[in-house]
C-alpha angles and dihedrals in degrees: 000000000000117000112273101157117108089213092058093044089051091050091050093050098041106037115004103052131064103140121050125185109204112206108204094020109172130219090208115100112223091038113110089227087062103034098048095051089044089054090049090049090051089052090060103263118137100241118198111194116218116194127129091210100056132067102194135014125174088001090298129115112253123233118224092219141352090265088062092058111100096181122090110264124207099182136016114211113199124213097169131103117282092250089063096051095087093059092046090050088052088057090049092050089054088062127072097204106063113095100171136040115196124187117198126237113305094017123107143140112181095190093052090045091053091051091051092048092050086056091054099260124133115233128202113187136192096003130118113237093210093051092046093045092051091046100044113016107039 
């Protein structure tokens, strides 16, 4: 069952996560897939942009996919359509370092979430990280 407890979301945001890979991170200001990761970066998280169509976001090089990220990742934040979540979860499950998968508002895949949870990962679905951070962790 995806995480729905404010206490667990607060724990994730405040103590379990330092490095966030953002799949679908946008280079376009005003786009939620840009503004939310920028906010997280400004809050002190190490944000790793993942987007095969961009070279640099927030002054950082952009990875084409999760498998191209060499750094340790604590959380994968997904800004891609729901129908792409399953493939992204497959990439997460191929890694040993990701503890949390978070899909942004309007994005969910219950089957992929169940697979991730069976593998010991926490999943937060259909919630905005910026909204939840402002509400619970600030």
